[in-house]
Short mmCIF file of C-alpha atoms in Angstrom, two decimals:
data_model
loop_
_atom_site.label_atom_id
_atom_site.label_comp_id
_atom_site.label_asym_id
_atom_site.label_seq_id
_atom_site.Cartn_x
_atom_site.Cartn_y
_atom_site.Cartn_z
CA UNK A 685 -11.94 6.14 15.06
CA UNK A 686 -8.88 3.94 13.52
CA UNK A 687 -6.12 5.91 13.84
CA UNK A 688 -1.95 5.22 12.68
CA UNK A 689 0.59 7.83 14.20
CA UNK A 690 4.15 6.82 12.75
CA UNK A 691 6.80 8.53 14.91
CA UNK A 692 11.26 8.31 14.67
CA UNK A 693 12.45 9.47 11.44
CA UNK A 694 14.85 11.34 11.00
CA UNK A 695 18.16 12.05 9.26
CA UNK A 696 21.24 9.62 9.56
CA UNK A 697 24.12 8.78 7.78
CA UNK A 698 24.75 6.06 5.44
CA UNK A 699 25.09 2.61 7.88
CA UNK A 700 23.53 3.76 10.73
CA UNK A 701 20.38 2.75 12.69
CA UNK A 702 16.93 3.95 13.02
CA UNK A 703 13.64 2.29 14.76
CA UNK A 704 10.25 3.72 13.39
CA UNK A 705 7.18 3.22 15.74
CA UNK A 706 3.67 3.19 14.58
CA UNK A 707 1.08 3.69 17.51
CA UNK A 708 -2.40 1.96 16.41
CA UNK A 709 -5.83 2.35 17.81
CA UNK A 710 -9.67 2.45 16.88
CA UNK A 711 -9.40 -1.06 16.26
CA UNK A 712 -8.33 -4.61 17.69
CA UNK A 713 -4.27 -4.01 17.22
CA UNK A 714 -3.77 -8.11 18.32
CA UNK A 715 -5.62 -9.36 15.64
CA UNK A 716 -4.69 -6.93 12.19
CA UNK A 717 -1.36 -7.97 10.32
CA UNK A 718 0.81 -4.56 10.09
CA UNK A 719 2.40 -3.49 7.19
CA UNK A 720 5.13 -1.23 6.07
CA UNK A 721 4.82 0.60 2.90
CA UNK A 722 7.40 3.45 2.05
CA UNK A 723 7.79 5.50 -0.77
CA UNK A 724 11.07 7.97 -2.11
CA UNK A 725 10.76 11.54 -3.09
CA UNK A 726 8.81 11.45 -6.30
CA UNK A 727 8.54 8.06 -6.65
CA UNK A 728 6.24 5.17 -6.52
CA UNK A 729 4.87 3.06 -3.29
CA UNK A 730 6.91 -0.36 -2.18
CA UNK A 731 5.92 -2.45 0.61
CA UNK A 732 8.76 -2.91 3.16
CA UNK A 733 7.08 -5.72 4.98
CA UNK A 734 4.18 -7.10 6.79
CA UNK A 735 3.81 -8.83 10.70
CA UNK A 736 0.89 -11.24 10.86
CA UNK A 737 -0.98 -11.17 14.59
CA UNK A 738 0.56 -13.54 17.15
CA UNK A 739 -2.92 -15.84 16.32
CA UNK A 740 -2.11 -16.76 12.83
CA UNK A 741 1.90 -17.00 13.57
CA UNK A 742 3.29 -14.05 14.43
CA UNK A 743 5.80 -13.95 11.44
CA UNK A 744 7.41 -11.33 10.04
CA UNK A 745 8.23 -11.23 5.72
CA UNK A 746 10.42 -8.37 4.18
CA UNK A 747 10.80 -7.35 1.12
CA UNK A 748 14.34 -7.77 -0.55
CA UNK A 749 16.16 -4.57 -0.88
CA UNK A 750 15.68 -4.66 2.62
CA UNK A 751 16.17 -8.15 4.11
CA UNK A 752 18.46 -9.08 7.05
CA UNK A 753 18.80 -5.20 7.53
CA UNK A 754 15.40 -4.12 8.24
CA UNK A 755 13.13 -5.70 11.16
CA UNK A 756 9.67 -5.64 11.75
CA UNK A 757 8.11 -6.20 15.50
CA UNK A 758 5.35 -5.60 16.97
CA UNK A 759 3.75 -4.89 21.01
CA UNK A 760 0.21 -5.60 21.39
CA UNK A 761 0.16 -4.40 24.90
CA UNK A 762 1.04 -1.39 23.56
CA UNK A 763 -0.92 -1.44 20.62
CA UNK A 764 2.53 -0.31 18.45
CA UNK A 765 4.21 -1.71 15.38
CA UNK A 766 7.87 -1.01 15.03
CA UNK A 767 10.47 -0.89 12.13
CA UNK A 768 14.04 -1.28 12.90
CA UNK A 769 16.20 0.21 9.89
CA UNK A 770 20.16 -1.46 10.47
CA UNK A 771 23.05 -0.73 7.82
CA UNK A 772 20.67 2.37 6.24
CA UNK A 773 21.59 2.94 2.87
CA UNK A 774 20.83 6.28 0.81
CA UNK A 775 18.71 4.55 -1.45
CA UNK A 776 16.33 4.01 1.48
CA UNK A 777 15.15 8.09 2.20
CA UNK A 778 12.02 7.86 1.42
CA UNK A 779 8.86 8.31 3.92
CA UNK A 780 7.37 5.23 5.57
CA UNK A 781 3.79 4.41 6.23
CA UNK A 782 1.96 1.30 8.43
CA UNK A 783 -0.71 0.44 7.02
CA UNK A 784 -3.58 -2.22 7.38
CA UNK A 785 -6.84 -3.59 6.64
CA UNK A 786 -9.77 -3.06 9.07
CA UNK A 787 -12.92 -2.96 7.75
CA UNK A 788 -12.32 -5.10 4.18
CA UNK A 789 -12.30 -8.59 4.75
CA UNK A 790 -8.85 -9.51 3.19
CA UNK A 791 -5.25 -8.41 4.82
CA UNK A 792 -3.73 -7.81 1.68
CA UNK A 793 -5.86 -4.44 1.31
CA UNK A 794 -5.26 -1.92 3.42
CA UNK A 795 -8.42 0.40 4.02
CA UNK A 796 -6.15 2.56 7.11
CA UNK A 797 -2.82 4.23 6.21
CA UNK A 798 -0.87 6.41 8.71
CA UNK A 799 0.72 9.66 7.59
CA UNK A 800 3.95 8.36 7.18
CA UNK A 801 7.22 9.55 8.89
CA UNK A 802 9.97 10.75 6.88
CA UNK A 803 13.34 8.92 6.85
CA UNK A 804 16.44 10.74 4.85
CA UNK A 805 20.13 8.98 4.70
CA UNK A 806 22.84 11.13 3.61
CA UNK A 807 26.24 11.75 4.47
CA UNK B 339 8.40 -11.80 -6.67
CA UNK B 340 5.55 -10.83 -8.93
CA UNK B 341 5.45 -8.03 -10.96
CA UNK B 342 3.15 -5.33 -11.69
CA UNK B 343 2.91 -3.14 -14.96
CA UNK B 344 0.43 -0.47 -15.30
CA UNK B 345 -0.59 1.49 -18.12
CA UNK B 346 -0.69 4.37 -19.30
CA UNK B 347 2.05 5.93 -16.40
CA UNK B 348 0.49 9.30 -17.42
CA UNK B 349 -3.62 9.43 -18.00
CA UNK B 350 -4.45 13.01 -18.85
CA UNK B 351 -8.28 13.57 -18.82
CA UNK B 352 -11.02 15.97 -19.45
CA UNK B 353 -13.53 16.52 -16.91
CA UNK B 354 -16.85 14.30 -17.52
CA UNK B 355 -14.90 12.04 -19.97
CA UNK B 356 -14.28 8.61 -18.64
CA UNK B 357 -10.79 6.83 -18.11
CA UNK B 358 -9.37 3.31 -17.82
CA UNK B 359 -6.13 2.57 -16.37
CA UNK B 360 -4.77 -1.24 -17.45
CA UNK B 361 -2.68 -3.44 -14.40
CA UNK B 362 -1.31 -6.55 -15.65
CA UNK B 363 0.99 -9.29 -13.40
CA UNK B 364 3.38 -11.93 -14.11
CA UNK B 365 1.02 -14.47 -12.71
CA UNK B 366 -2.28 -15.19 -11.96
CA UNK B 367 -3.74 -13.55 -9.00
CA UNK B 368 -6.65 -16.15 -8.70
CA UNK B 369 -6.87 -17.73 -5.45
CA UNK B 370 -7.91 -20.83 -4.44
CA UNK B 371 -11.06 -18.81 -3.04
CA UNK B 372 -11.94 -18.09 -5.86
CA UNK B 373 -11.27 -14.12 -5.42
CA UNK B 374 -8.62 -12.00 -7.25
CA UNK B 375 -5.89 -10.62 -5.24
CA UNK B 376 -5.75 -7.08 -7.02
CA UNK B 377 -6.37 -4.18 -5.28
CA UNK B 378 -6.17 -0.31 -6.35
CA UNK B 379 -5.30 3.06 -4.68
CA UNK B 380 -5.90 6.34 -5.11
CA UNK B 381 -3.03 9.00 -3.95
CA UNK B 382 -4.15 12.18 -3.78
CA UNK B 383 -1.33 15.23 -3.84
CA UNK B 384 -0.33 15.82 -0.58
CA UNK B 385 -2.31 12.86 1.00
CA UNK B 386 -1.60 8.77 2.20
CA UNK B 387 -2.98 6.41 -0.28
CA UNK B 388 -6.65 5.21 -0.07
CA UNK B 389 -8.47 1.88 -1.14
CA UNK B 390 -10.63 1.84 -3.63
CA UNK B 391 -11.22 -1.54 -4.94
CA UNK B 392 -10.51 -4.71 -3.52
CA UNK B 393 -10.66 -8.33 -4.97
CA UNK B 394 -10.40 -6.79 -8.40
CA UNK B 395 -14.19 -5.16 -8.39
CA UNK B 396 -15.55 -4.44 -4.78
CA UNK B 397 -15.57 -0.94 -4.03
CA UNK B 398 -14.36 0.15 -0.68
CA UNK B 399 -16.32 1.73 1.49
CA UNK B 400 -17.33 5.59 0.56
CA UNK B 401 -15.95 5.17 -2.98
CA UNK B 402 -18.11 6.46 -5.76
CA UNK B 403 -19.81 4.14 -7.84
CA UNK B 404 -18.39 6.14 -10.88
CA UNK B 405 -15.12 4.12 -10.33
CA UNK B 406 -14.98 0.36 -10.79
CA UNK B 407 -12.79 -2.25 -11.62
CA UNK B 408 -12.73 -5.41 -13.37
CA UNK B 409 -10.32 -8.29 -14.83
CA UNK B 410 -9.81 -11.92 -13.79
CA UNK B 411 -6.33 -14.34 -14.31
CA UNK B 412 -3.33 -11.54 -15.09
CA UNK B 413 -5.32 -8.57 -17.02
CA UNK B 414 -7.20 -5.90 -14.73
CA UNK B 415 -8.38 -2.74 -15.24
CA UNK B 416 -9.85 0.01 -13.01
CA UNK B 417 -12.52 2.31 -15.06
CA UNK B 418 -13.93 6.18 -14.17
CA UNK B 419 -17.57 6.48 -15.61
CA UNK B 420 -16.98 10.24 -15.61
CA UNK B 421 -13.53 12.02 -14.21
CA UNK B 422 -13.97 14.82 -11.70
CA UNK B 423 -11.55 16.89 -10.70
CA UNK B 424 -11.19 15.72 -7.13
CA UNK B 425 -9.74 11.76 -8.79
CA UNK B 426 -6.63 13.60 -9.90
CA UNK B 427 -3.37 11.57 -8.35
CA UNK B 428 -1.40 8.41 -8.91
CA UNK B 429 -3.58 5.60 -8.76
CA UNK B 430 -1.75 2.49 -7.89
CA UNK B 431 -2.54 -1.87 -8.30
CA UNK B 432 -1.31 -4.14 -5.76
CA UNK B 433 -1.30 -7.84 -5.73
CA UNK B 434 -1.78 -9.35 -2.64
CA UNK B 435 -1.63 -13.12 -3.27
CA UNK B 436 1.67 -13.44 -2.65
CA UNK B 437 4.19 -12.17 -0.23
CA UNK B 438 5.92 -9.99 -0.74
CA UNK B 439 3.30 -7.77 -1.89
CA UNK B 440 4.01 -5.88 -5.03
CA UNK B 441 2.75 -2.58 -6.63
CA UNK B 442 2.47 -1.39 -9.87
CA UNK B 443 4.42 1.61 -11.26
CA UNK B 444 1.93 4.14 -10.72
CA UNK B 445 -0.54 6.02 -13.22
CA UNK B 446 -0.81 9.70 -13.00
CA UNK B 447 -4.27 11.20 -13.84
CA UNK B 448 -4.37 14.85 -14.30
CA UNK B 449 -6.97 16.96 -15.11
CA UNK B 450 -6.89 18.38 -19.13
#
């Protein structure tokens, strides 16, 4: 069974730090490219970013409200994607999923979502 | 970045009836494959988002045939033979030709 288990959220205050994990199994972790999707209270979904596997480059692409603050990694000897979250901004509360494709034959739709962990900025 | 534009953003419905939900980009989502790079979501209340069609008109896997989708170049549309009450949520298009990925606004079915 493909399972995604985000874990870290929390609440911080504006320009602090946060790393989100995502622990992945069910599937072959090395080969899927890993995605972050989050979405604000009441609002609509926005990707974050996506990791290719280390087979087709390894490379990591971010959306912009949240590039050069926001990094996405990934361990596949531990079968975990992370997101670290630098210079958090209130605008970014929202809760965050990983997400990827499994079964479908194209990366760009993701067939598994996690349940999302819930990040809130405020001072 | 390209950009997404659903409509309507609110799709109430009567049970039985059938519903269409428009998604339209700023560019083409034809790839050199030959397959379109649009992709809908269902998300229920309460619940992470689920596929439901992928590369414009395949239905994912356990997805009822009452729900399909079509469209080619810019203009797509995803179509509900006959609403039931369990498809009320947001249903959501995504391209995913070009990084970063980009989703529509969101349409909101509700039951009448």
């Amino acid at each position: 069974e493909v399972q995604l288990v985000e874990s870290g959220g929390g609440l911080v205050k504006p320009g602090e730090s946060l790393r989100l994990s995502c622990k992945a199994s069910g599937f072959t972790f090395s080969k899927a490219w890993m995605n972050w999707v989050r979405q604000a209270p009441g609002r609509g979904l926005e990707l974050v970013g996506r990791i290719k596997s280390k087979t087709d480059g390894g490379t990591a692409d971010s959306a912009t409200p949240v590039k050069g603050r926001f990094t996405i990694s990934r361990d596949d000897s531990e079968n975990t994607l992370y997101l670290q979250m630098d210079s958090l901004k209130t605008e970014d509360t929202a809760l965050y999923y990983c997400a990827t494709a499994v079964v479908v034959s194209t990366r760009s739709a993701f067939d598994f979502w996690g349940q999302g962990t819930m990040v809130t900025v405020s001072s | 970045d390209i950009v997404m534009t659903q409509s309507p953003l609110s799709l109430p419905v009567t049970p039985g009836e059938p519903a269409s939900i428009s998604c339209r980009s700023s560019q083409s989502l034809l790839n050199s494959n030959g397959y379109h790079y649009l992709h809908w979501y269902l998300q229920k209340p309460g619940q992470s988002p689920q596929l439901l069609i992928y590369w414009g008109s395949n239905r994912a896997s356990g997805v009822p045939d009452r729900f399909s989708g079509s469209g080619s170049g810019t203009d797509f549309a995803l179509r509900i033979s006959r609403v039931e009450a369990e498809d009320v949520g947001v249903y959501y298009c995504i391209q995913g030709l070009q990084a970063p990925y980009t989703f529509g606004q969101g349409t909101k079915l509700e039951i009448k």
